[in-house]
Every structure is written in structure tokens, then in C-alpha cells.
Tab-separated table of C-alpha atoms in Angstrom:
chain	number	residue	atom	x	y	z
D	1	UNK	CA	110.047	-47.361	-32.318
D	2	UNK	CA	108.101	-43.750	-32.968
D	3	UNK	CA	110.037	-41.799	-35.523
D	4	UNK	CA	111.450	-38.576	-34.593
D	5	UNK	CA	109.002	-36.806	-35.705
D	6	UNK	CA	106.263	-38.166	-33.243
D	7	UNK	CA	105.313	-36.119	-30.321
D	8	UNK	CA	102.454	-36.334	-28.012
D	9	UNK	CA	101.628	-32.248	-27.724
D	10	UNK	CA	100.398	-32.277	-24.199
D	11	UNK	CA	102.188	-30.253	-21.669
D	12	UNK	CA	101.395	-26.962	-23.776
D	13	UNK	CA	99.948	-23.341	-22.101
D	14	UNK	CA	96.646	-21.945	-22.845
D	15	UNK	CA	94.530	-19.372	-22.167
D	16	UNK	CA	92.891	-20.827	-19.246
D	17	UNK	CA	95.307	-21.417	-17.336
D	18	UNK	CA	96.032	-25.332	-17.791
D	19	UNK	CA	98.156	-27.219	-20.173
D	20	UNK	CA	97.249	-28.986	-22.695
D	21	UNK	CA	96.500	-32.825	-21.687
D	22	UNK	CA	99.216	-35.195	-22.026
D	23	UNK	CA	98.494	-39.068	-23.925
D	24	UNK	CA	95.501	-37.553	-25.656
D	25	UNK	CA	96.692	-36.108	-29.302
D	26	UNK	CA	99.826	-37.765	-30.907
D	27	UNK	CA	101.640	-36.648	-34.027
D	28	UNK	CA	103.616	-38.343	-35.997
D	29	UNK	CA	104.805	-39.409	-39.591
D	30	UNK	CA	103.343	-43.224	-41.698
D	31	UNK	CA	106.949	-44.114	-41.645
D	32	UNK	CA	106.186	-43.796	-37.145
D	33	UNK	CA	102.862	-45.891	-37.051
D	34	UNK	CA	104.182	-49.240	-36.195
D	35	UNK	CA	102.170	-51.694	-34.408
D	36	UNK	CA	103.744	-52.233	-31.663
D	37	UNK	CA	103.767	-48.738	-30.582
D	38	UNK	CA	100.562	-47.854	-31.482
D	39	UNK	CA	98.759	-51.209	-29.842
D	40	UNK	CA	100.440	-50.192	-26.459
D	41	UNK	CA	99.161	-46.756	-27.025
D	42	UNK	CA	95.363	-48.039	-26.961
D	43	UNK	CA	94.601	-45.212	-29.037
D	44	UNK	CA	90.662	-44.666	-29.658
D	45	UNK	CA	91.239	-43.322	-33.122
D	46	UNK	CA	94.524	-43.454	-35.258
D	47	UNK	CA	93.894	-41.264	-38.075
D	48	UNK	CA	95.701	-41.354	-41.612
D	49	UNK	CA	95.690	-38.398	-43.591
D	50	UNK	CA	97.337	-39.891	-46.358
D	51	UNK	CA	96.011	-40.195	-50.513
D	52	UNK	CA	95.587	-43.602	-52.118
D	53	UNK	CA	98.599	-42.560	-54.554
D	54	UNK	CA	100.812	-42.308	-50.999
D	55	UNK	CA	99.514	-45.650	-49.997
D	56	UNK	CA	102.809	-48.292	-50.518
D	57	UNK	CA	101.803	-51.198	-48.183
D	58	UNK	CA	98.710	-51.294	-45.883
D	59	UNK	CA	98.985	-49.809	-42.814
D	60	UNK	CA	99.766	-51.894	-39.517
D	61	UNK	CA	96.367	-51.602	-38.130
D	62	UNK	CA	94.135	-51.583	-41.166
D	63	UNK	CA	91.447	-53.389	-40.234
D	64	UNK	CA	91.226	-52.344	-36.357
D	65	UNK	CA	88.141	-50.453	-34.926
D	66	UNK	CA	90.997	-47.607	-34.174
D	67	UNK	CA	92.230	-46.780	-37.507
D	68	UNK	CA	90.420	-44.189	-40.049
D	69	UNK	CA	91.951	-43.045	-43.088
D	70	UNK	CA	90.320	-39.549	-44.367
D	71	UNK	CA	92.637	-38.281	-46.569
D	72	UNK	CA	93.156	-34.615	-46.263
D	73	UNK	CA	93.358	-33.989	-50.045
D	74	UNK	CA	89.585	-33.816	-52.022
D	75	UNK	CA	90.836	-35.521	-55.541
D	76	UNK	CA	87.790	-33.304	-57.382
D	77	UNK	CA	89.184	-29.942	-55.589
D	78	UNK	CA	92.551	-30.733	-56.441
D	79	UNK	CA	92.022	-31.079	-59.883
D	80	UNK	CA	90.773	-27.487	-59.715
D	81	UNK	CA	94.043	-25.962	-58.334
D	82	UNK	CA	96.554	-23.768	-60.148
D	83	UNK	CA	100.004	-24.068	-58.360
D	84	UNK	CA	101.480	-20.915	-60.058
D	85	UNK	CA	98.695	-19.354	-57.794
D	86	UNK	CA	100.840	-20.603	-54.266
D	87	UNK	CA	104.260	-19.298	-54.839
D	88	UNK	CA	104.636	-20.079	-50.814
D	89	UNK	CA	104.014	-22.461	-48.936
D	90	UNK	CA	101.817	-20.554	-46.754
D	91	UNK	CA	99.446	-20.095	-50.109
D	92	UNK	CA	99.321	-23.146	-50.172
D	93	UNK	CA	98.049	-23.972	-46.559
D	94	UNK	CA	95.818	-21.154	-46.872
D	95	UNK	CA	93.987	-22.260	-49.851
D	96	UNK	CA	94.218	-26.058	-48.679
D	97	UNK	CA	91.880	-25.029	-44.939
D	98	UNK	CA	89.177	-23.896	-47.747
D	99	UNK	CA	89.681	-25.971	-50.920
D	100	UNK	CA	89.256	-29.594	-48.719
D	101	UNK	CA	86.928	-28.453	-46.492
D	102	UNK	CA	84.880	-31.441	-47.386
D	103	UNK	CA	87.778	-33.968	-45.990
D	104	UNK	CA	89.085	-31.146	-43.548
D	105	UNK	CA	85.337	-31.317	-41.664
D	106	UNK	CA	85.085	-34.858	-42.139
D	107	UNK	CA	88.550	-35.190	-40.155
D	108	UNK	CA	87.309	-32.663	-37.478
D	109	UNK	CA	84.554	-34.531	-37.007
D	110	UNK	CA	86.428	-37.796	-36.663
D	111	UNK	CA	88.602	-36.324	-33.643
D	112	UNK	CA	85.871	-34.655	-31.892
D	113	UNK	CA	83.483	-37.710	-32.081
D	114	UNK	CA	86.680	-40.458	-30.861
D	115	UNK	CA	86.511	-41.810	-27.557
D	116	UNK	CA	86.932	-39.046	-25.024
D	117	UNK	CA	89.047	-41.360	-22.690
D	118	UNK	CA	91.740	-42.569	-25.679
D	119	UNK	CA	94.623	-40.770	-26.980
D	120	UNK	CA	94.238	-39.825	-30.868
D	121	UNK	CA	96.881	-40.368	-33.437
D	122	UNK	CA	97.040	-38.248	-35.859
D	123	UNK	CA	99.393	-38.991	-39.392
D	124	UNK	CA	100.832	-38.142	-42.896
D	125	UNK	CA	103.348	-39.106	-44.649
D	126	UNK	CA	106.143	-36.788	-43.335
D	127	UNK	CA	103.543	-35.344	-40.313
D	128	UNK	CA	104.959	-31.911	-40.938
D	129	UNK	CA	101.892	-30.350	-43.370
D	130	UNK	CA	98.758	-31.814	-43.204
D	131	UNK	CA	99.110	-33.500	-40.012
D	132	UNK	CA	100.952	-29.559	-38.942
D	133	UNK	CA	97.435	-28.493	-40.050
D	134	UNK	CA	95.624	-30.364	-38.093
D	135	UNK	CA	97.140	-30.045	-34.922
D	136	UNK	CA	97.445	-26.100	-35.192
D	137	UNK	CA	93.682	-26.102	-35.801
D	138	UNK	CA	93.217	-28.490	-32.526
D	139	UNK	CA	95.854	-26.332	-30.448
D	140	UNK	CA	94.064	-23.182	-31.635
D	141	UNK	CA	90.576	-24.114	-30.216
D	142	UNK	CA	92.236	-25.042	-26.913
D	143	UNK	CA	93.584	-21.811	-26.601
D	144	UNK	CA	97.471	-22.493	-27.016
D	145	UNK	CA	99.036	-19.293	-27.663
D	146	UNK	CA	100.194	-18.934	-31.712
D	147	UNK	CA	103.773	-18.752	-30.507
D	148	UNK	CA	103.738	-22.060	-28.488
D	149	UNK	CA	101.446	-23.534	-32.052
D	150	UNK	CA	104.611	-22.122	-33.991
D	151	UNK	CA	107.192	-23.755	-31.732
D	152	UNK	CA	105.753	-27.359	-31.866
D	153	UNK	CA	105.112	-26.998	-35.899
D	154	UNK	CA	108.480	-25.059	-36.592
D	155	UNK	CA	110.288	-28.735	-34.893
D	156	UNK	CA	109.264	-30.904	-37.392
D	157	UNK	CA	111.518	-29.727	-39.966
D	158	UNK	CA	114.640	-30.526	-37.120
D	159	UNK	CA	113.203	-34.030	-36.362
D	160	UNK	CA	113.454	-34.474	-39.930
D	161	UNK	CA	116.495	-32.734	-40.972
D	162	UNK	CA	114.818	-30.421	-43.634
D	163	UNK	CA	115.477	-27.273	-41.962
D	164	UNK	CA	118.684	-26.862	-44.544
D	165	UNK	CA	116.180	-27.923	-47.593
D	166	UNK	CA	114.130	-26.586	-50.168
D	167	UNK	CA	111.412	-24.073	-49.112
D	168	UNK	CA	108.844	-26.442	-49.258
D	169	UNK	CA	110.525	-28.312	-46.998
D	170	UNK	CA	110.684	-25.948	-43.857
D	171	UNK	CA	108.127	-25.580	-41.356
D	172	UNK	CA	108.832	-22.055	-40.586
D	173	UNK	CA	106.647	-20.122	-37.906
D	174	UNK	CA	105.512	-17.511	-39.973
D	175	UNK	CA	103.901	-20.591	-42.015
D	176	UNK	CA	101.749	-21.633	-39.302
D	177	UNK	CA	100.784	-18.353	-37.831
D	178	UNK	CA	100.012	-17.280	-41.465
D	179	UNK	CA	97.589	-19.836	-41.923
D	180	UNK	CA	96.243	-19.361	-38.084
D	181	UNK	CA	95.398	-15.747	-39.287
D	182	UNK	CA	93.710	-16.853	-42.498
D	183	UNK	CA	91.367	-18.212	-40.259
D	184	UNK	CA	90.840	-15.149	-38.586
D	185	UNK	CA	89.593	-13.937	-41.528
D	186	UNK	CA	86.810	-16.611	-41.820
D	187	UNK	CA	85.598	-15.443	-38.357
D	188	UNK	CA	88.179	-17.414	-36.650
D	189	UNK	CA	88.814	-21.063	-35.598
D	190	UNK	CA	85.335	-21.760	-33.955
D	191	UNK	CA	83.588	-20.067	-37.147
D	192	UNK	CA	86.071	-22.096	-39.316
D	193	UNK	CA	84.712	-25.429	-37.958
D	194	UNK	CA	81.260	-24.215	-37.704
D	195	UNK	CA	81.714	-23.793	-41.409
D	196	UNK	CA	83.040	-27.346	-42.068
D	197	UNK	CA	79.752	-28.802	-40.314
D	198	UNK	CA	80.737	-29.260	-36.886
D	199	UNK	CA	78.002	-28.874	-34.534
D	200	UNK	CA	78.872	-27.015	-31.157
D	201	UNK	CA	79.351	-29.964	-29.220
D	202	UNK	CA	81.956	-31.142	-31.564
D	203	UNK	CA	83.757	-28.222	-31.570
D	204	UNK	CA	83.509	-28.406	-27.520
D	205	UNK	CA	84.755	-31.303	-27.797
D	206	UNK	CA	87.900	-31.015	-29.997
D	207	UNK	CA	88.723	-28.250	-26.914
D	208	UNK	CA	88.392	-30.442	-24.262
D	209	UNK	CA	90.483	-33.437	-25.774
D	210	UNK	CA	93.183	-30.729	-24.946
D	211	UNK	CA	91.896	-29.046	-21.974
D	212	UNK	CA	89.967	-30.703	-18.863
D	213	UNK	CA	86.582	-29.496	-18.141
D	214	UNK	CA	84.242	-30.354	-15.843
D	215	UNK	CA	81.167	-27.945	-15.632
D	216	UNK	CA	78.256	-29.697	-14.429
D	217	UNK	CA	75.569	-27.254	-14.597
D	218	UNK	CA	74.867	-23.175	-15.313
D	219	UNK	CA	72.473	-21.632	-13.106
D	220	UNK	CA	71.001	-18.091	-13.805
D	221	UNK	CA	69.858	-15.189	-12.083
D	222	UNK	CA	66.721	-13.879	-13.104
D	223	UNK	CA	65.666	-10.202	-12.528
D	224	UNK	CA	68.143	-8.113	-15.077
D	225	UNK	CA	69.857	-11.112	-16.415
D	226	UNK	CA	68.001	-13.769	-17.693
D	227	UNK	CA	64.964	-10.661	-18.158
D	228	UNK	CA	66.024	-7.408	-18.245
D	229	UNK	CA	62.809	-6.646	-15.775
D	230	UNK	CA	65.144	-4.119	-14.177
D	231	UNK	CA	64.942	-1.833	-17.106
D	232	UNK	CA	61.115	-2.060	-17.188
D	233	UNK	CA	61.004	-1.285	-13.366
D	234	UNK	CA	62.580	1.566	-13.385
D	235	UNK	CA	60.680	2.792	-16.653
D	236	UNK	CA	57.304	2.206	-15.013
D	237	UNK	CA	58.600	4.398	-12.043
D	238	UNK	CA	59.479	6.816	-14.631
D	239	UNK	CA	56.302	6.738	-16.104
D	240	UNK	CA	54.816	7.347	-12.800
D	241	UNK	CA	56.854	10.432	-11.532
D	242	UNK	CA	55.946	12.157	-14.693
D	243	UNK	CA	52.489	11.506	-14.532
D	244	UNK	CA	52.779	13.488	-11.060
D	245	UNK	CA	55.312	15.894	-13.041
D	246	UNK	CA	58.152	15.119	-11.843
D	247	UNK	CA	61.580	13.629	-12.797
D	248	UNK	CA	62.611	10.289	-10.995
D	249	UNK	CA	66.298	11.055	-9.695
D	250	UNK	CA	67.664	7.493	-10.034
D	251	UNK	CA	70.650	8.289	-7.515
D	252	UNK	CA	69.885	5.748	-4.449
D	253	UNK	CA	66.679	4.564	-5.872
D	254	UNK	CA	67.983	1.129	-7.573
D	255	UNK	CA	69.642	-1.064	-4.606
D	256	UNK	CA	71.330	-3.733	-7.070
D	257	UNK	CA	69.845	-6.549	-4.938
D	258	UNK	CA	67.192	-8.860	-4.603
D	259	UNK	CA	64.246	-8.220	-1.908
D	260	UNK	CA	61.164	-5.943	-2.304
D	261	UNK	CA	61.656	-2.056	-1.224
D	262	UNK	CA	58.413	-1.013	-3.374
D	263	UNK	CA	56.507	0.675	-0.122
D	264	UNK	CA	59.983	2.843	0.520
D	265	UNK	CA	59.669	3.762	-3.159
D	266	UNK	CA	55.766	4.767	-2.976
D	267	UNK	CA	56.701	7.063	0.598
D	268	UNK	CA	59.379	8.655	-1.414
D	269	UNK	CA	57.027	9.499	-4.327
D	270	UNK	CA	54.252	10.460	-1.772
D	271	UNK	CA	56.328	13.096	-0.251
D	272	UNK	CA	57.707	14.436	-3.631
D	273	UNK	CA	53.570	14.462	-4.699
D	274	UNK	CA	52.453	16.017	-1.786
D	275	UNK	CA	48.044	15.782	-0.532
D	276	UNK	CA	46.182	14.067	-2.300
D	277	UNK	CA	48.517	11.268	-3.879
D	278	UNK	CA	46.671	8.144	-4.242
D	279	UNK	CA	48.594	5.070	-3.503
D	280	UNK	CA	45.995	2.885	-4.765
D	281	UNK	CA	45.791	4.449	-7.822
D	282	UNK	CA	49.515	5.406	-8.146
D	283	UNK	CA	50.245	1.267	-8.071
D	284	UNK	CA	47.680	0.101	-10.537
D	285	UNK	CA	48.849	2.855	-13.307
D	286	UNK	CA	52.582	2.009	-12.759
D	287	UNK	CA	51.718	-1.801	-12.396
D	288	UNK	CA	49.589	-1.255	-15.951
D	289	UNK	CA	52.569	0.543	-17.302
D	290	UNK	CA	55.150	-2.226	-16.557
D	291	UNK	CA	52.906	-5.137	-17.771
D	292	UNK	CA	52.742	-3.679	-21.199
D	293	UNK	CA	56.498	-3.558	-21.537
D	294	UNK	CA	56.212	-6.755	-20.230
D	295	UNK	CA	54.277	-8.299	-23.127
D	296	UNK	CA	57.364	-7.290	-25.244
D	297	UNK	CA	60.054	-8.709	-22.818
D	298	UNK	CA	62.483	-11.997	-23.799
D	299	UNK	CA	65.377	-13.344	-22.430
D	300	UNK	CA	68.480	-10.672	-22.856
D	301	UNK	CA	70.426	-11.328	-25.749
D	302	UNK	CA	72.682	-14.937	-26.282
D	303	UNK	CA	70.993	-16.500	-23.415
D	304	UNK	CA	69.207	-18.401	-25.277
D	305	UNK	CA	72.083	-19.596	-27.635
D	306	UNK	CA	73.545	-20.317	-23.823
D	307	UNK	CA	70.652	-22.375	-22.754
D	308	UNK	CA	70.666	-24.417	-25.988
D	309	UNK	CA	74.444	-24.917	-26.098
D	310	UNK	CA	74.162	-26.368	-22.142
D	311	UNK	CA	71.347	-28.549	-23.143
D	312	UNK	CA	72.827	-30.095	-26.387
D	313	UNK	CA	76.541	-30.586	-23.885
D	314	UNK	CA	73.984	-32.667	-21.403
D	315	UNK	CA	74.469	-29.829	-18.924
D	316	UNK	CA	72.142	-29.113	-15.575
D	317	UNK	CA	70.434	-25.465	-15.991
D	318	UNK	CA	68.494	-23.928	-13.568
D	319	UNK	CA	67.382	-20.739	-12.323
D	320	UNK	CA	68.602	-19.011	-8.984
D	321	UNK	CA	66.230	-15.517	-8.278
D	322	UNK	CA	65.941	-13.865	-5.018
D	323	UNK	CA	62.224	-12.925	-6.618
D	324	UNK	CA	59.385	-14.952	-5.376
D	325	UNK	CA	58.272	-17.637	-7.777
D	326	UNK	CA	54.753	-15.908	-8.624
D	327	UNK	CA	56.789	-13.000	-10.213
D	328	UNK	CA	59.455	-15.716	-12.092
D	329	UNK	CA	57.224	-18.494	-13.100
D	330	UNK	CA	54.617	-16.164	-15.222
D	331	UNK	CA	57.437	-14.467	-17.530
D	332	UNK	CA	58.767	-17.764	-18.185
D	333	UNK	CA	55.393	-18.886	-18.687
D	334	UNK	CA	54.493	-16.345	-21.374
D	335	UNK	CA	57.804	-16.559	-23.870
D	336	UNK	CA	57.483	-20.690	-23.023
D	337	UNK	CA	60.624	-21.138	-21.556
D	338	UNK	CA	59.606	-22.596	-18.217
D	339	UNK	CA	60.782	-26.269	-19.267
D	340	UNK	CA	64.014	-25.262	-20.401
D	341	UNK	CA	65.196	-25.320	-16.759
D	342	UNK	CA	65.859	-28.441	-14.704
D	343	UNK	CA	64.830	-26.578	-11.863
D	344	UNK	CA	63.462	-23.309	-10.854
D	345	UNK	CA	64.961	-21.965	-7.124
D	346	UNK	CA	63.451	-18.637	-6.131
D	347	UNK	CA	63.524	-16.625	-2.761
D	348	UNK	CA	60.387	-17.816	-1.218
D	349	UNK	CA	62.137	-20.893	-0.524
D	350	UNK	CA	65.374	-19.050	1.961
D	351	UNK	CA	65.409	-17.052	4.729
D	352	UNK	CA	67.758	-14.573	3.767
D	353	UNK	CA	68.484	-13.173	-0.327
D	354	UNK	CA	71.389	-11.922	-1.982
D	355	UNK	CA	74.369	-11.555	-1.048
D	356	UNK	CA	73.634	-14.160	1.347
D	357	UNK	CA	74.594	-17.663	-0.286
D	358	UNK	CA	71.665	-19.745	0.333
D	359	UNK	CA	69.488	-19.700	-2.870
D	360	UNK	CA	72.823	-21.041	-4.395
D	361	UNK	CA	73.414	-23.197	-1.817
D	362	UNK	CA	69.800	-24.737	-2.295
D	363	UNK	CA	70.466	-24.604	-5.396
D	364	UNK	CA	73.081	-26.512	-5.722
D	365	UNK	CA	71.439	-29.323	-3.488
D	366	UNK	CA	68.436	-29.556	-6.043
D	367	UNK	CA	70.959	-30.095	-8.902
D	368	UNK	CA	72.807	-32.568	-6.661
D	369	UNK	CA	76.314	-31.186	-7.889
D	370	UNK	CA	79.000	-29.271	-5.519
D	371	UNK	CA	79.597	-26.662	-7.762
D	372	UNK	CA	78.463	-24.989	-11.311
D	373	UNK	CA	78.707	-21.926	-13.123
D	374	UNK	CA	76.432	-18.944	-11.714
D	375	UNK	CA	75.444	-16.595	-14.255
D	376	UNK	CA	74.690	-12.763	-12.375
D	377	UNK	CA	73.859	-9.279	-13.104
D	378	UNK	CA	74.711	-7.647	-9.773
D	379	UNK	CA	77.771	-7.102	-7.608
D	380	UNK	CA	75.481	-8.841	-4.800
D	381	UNK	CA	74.591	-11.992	-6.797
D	382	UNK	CA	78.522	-12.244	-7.788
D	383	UNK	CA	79.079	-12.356	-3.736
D	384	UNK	CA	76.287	-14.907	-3.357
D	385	UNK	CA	77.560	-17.284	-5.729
D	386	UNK	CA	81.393	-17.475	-5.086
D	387	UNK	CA	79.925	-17.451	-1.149
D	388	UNK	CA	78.674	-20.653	-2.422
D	389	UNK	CA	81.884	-22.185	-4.565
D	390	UNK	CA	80.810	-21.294	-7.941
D	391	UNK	CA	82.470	-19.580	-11.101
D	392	UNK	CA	80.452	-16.232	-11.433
D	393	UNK	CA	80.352	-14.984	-14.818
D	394	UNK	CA	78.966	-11.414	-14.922
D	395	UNK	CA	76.876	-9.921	-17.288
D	396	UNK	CA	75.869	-6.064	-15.623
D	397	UNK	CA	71.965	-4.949	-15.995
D	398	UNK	CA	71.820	-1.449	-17.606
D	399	UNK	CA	71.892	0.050	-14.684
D	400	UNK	CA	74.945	-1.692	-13.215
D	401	UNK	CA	78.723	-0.384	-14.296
D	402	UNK	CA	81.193	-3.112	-14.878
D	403	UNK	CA	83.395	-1.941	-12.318
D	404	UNK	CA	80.791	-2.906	-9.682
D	405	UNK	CA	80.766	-6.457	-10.681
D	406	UNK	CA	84.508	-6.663	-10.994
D	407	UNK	CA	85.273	-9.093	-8.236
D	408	UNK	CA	83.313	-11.067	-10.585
D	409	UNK	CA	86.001	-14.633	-12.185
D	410	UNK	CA	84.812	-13.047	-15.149
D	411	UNK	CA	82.927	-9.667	-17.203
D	412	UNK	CA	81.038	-9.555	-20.176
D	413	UNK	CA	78.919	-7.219	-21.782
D	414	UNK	CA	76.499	-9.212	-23.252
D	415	UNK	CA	76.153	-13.069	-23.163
D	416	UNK	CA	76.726	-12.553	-27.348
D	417	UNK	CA	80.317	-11.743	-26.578
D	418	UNK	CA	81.661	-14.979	-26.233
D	419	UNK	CA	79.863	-19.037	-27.095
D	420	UNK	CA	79.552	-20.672	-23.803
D	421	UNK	CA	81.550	-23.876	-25.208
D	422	UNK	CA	84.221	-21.272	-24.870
D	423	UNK	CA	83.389	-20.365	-21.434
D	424	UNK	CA	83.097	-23.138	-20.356
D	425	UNK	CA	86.870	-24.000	-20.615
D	426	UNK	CA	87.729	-21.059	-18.472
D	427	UNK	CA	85.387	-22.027	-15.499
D	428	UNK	CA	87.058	-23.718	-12.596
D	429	UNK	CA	85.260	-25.182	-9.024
D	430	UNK	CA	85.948	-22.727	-5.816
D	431	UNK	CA	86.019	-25.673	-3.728
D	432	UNK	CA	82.184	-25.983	-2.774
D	433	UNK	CA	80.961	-29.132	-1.681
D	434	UNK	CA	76.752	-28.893	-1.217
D	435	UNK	CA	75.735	-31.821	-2.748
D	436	UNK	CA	73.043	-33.273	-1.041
D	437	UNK	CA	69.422	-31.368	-0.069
């Protein structure tokens, strides 16, 4: 039977609002690992962390597709170390995360590439240190609070009846959390594995062992999020009002939605003007203006790093603009990002824009999924897009506060403030079901 010591870790809290997946990480000790137990677990991967001087008789499934042994401890590295230099135990888990990070990514990488479907096994010799390691790493990129990581390390030393013993025995929380923290020094857990080699998709994927996601696409407005063109519209008008003299008073003049008010902004400049303004000529100086800030212009910063990310997780991206496709498909023609998008949805193709829900409704249909992640600038295309059962993230244009966009499921400042793999486990469907076109 499993030792003591062995304890599936599902059924934990995160972050996002789900617990941690039950049969899919297992912990244990060797002296746990017999066959029986672990054939009728199917696991996809057992893992042994153990040294060959640990190694007393094989291990019951040596020789099965399932079990790996990477041993946690780099022999060369180890011969390096000065114990007098880890009076604690915590030194000692601190400087282990960095001195083996040759085994420690090659162990990472074993868990995150293991069959998505199969529970994981994970194993030392007592399952308390390296094997506590390991799972506070795993818990940590899922999002499990430190004090709920503490809790299931700090048990091991009552399953095994150390909790009496030598210091080196204990698996006190301050242990853990120290060695949690130490990552927060390298940049934290996601720059800790990013370190050890992983690529993003393994490090998405070592979170969602944990925590169920289902994300099938990201779709993006365009005008002040994917481009900040709002920015260089309001510049050229700038431009244009002090060519005449005058100061553009921006109070009323930016609606925050899609659809084209440009004659309502020329009448307004007309009166301020007075006889003799020149429409004509008025248009082609602003137009001129705005095209050479255009010839500057990229995506706003991270999206790109977003785009990437969702293409190397085999995630649907398209693009969801209430701006005809003549003005969309030139600016993603010029910084050659046009075939980065399975499809391209603009608001030629509705009857009614933003707020209204139906460029993400079409939207939607084209991708052939009921729901996705919308990307938005404005407080209208947040409305659209949860009109439509999606997760709208919001990133404000300049000219937007945050507070307008709070209804959003969630703020940022800048798509740079946090790695989509990461946002990616907070997103949940709203219950849409437009599938079909």
C-alpha cells in the first residue's frame, strides 16, 4: 500500500479561483512506489529523484515507458559545495534550486512534457526534500497560495514521525516559504524556469497539470489596442487646430467607440476657424500629418510576446475592429503582421459596431469556437465582448482611465504586465455558445 507519506495534492486553492486538479501530481517516498499501486494508478510519468548511491534494489517499474529517474543532485555541482556554508536547512534548499539547475530543468521539463491526461508521480527517498521541492515549485506556478504550499510540505515530517527529530529532519513552513522567496529573487517562479530552459509552453503546461484551462482562441481589438492609432488621431487633430491657431479642447471630442464621426469633427473646427476654412485642404494636411506618425507605428507593447505565446500554445487569434478593413488591413500590411491572425473581422462586415455584440459574435463563428478571450481598449468594446460570452481583458488607450473599463473580468496597464500563459489560467467562458457561421 502507499506509504504515509504519499498524497495526491489536488483539492488545493489558487489564485484563480479553482483547485488544484485531483489524480494528476502524486507525492510520495521510494519506500511508497510499489507496483501494484502505481500500475492501477496508470500514471504517464513516475519520476525518481533519487542518486545512484540511494539506489538499493531496482525500482518496481524500471523498465516501463512510465518511469524516469533524473536525479535531483548534479554529482559535478555537488562536489563543489561547502556544507559549513548551509548552517539551515533552508541554505541548503536555496542553494540546491541554483546549484542543480541542470537536473532541476531537466525534471521540469520531464513533468511539463508527460502526458497531459495521466497523473504524475513524483519520488525520493523520504519525499519530504527534493520531492518537497518539486512540488512547491509546481504548486507555485499554479497559483496555490505559500500558506496552503507550507501546509502540504510542513505534513511530511508528521507522516513520517520526524517532527520530534533533528533539524534536518523537519519540514518546517518557514523552510518552504524561504526557498519560495529565494525565487522571488531570481524574478520569480516563471523567470526561475525560464532560466532552467523551459520554453513558455512548458511552463504553461506545468500550470495547467494543476489547474484546468480551456482557452481556445484570443481575439483583439484594433484601433488603440493592438495600434495605438488613437494617439495619432488625436495628434493629427492637434496638429490641425494649431495650424488654424487654436488649441483642440479634448473634452467630448474622443467618443471611446468604434464608428466614424470625422465630418462632426471638421463642422466643429469650421466654426472655431471661421470664413474661409478649407475643408479640402484642412483633411489632406491632417491626413498627411497622421500618415507620417503612421510610418513609425507598431503593435503597443507585449502584444507581440502575446501573439507569439498563443501561436506556440496552438491557440486561434484573430482580430475583432469596428474599423473598416481598408483602414486595418494596410497597418498590418506595413509592420507584416497580417498573417499572424487566423482571421481578420472588421465592421464592414455588421450592421451595427461597438457596444453592440456582433463583430464578436461573427467572430466567434469564423473561429468556430463558443467562446475566447477578447482583448479591448474601451469601456464599449468590454460591453461588446462579455455581450458575446467572452473573458474581456482590458488594456485602456491613453486616452481611456482605468476606471472606465472597470466592468472589465480583468485591468492591465500594459499587455507587459503580466505573460499571457499566466492569463490564460484566470480566463473562464461566460456561457456563449456561437459556434457555427
Amino acid at each position: 500500500m502507499w506509504s504515509p507519506n504519499a498524497r495526491d495534492v489536488g483539492g488545493l486553492p489558487t489564485r484563480y479561483g479553482v483547485p488544484t486538479r485531483s489524480r494528476a501530481l502524486v507525492r510520495t517516498d521510494a519506500l511508497g512506489t510499489v507496483h501494484d499501486e502505481l500500475v492501477a494508478l496508470d500514471a504517464g510519468l513516475v519520476l525518481d529523484l533519487r542518486s545512484d548511491w540511494e539506489l538499493k534494489q531496482p525500482h518496481p517499474l524500471d523498465g516501463t515507458p512510465a518511469y524516469r529517474r533524473i536525479p535531483w543532485i548534479d554529482p559535478d555541482a555537488e562536489r563543489l559545495r561547502d556544507p559549513e556554508a548551509e548552517p539551515r536547512l533552508l541554505d541548503v534548499y536555496r542553494n540546491s534550486l541554483t546549484r542543480n539547475a541542470a537536473h532541476v530543468g531537466r525534471i521540469f521539463a520531464a513533468i511539463a512534457d508527460a502526458p497531459a491526461d495521466r497523473p504524475v508521480v513524483v519520488h525520493c527517498k523520504a519525499g519530504k526534500d527534493r520531492t518537497g521541492l518539486t512540488v512547491a515549485v509546481l504548486l507555485e506556478v499554479a497559483g496555490v497560495p505559500r500558506a496552503e504550499i507550507a501546509a502540504d510540505y510542513a505534513i511530511s515530517e508528521v507522516h513520517l514521525g520526524t517532527q520530534n527529530g533533528p533539524e534536518f529532519s523537519r519540514t518546517r513552513p518557514e523552510t518552504i516559504i524561504g526557498s519560495l522567496e529565494h525565487l522571488d529573487e531570481l524574478g520569480g517562479v516563471r523567470a526561475y524556469l525560464s532560466w532552467l530552459g523551459l520554453s513558455a509552453a512548458q511552463i504553461h503546461r506545468l500550470a495547467t497539470r494543476l489547474v484546468p484551462v480551456d482557452v481556445p482562441a484570443i481575439v483583439f481589438d484594433f484601433d488603440g489596442l493592438l495600434m495605438d492609432t488613437e494617439t495619432t488621431m488625436v495628434e493629427s487633430w492637434q496638429a490641425e487646430w494649431a495650424h488654424h491657431g487654436l488649441e483642440l479642447d479634448l473634452a467630448g471630442f474622443w467618443p471611446g467607440h468604434g464608428g466614424d464621426i470625422t465630418e462632426e469633427r471638421y463642422a466643429v473646427l469650421a466654426a472655431a476657424v471661421g470664413a474661409g476654412f478649407d475643408r479640402t485642404a484642412s483633411h489632406a494636411r491632417r491626413v498627411a500629418h497622421r500618415n507620417r506618425l503612421h510610418a513609425e507605428l507598431d503593435f503597443r507593447a507585449g502584444i507581440r510576446d502575446w501573439i507569439a505565446t498563443a501561436r506556440e500554445l496552438g491557440l486561434q487569434v484573430a482580430i475583432a475592429s469596428s474599423s473598416p478593413r481598408t483602414w486595418v488591413l494596410p497597418h498590418l500590411e506595413r509592420v507584416g503582421a497580417v498573417d499572424l491572425f487566423d482571421h481578420i473581422v472588421t465592421g464592414d462586415e455588421v450592421a451595427a459596431h461597438k457596444p453592440d455584440p456582433a463583430i464578436y459574435e461573427l467572430a466567434l463563428r469564423r473561429l468556430g469556437v463558443p467562446w475566447a478571450v477578447a482583448v479591448e481598449d474601451t469601456a464599449h468594446g468590454v460591453a461588446a465582448a462579455q455581450s458575446a460570452g467572452m473573458y474581456a481583458v482590458a488594456i485602456p488607450n491613453p486616452y481611456v482611465q482605468a476606471a472606465a473599463v472597470a466592468a472589465a473580468d480583468l485591468v492591465l496597464g500594459s499587455a507587459d504586465d503580466l505573460l499571457l500563459t499566466e492569463l490564460l489560467l484566470h480566463a473562464t467562458p461566460k456561457g456563449s455558445t456561437v459556434v457555427t457561421e
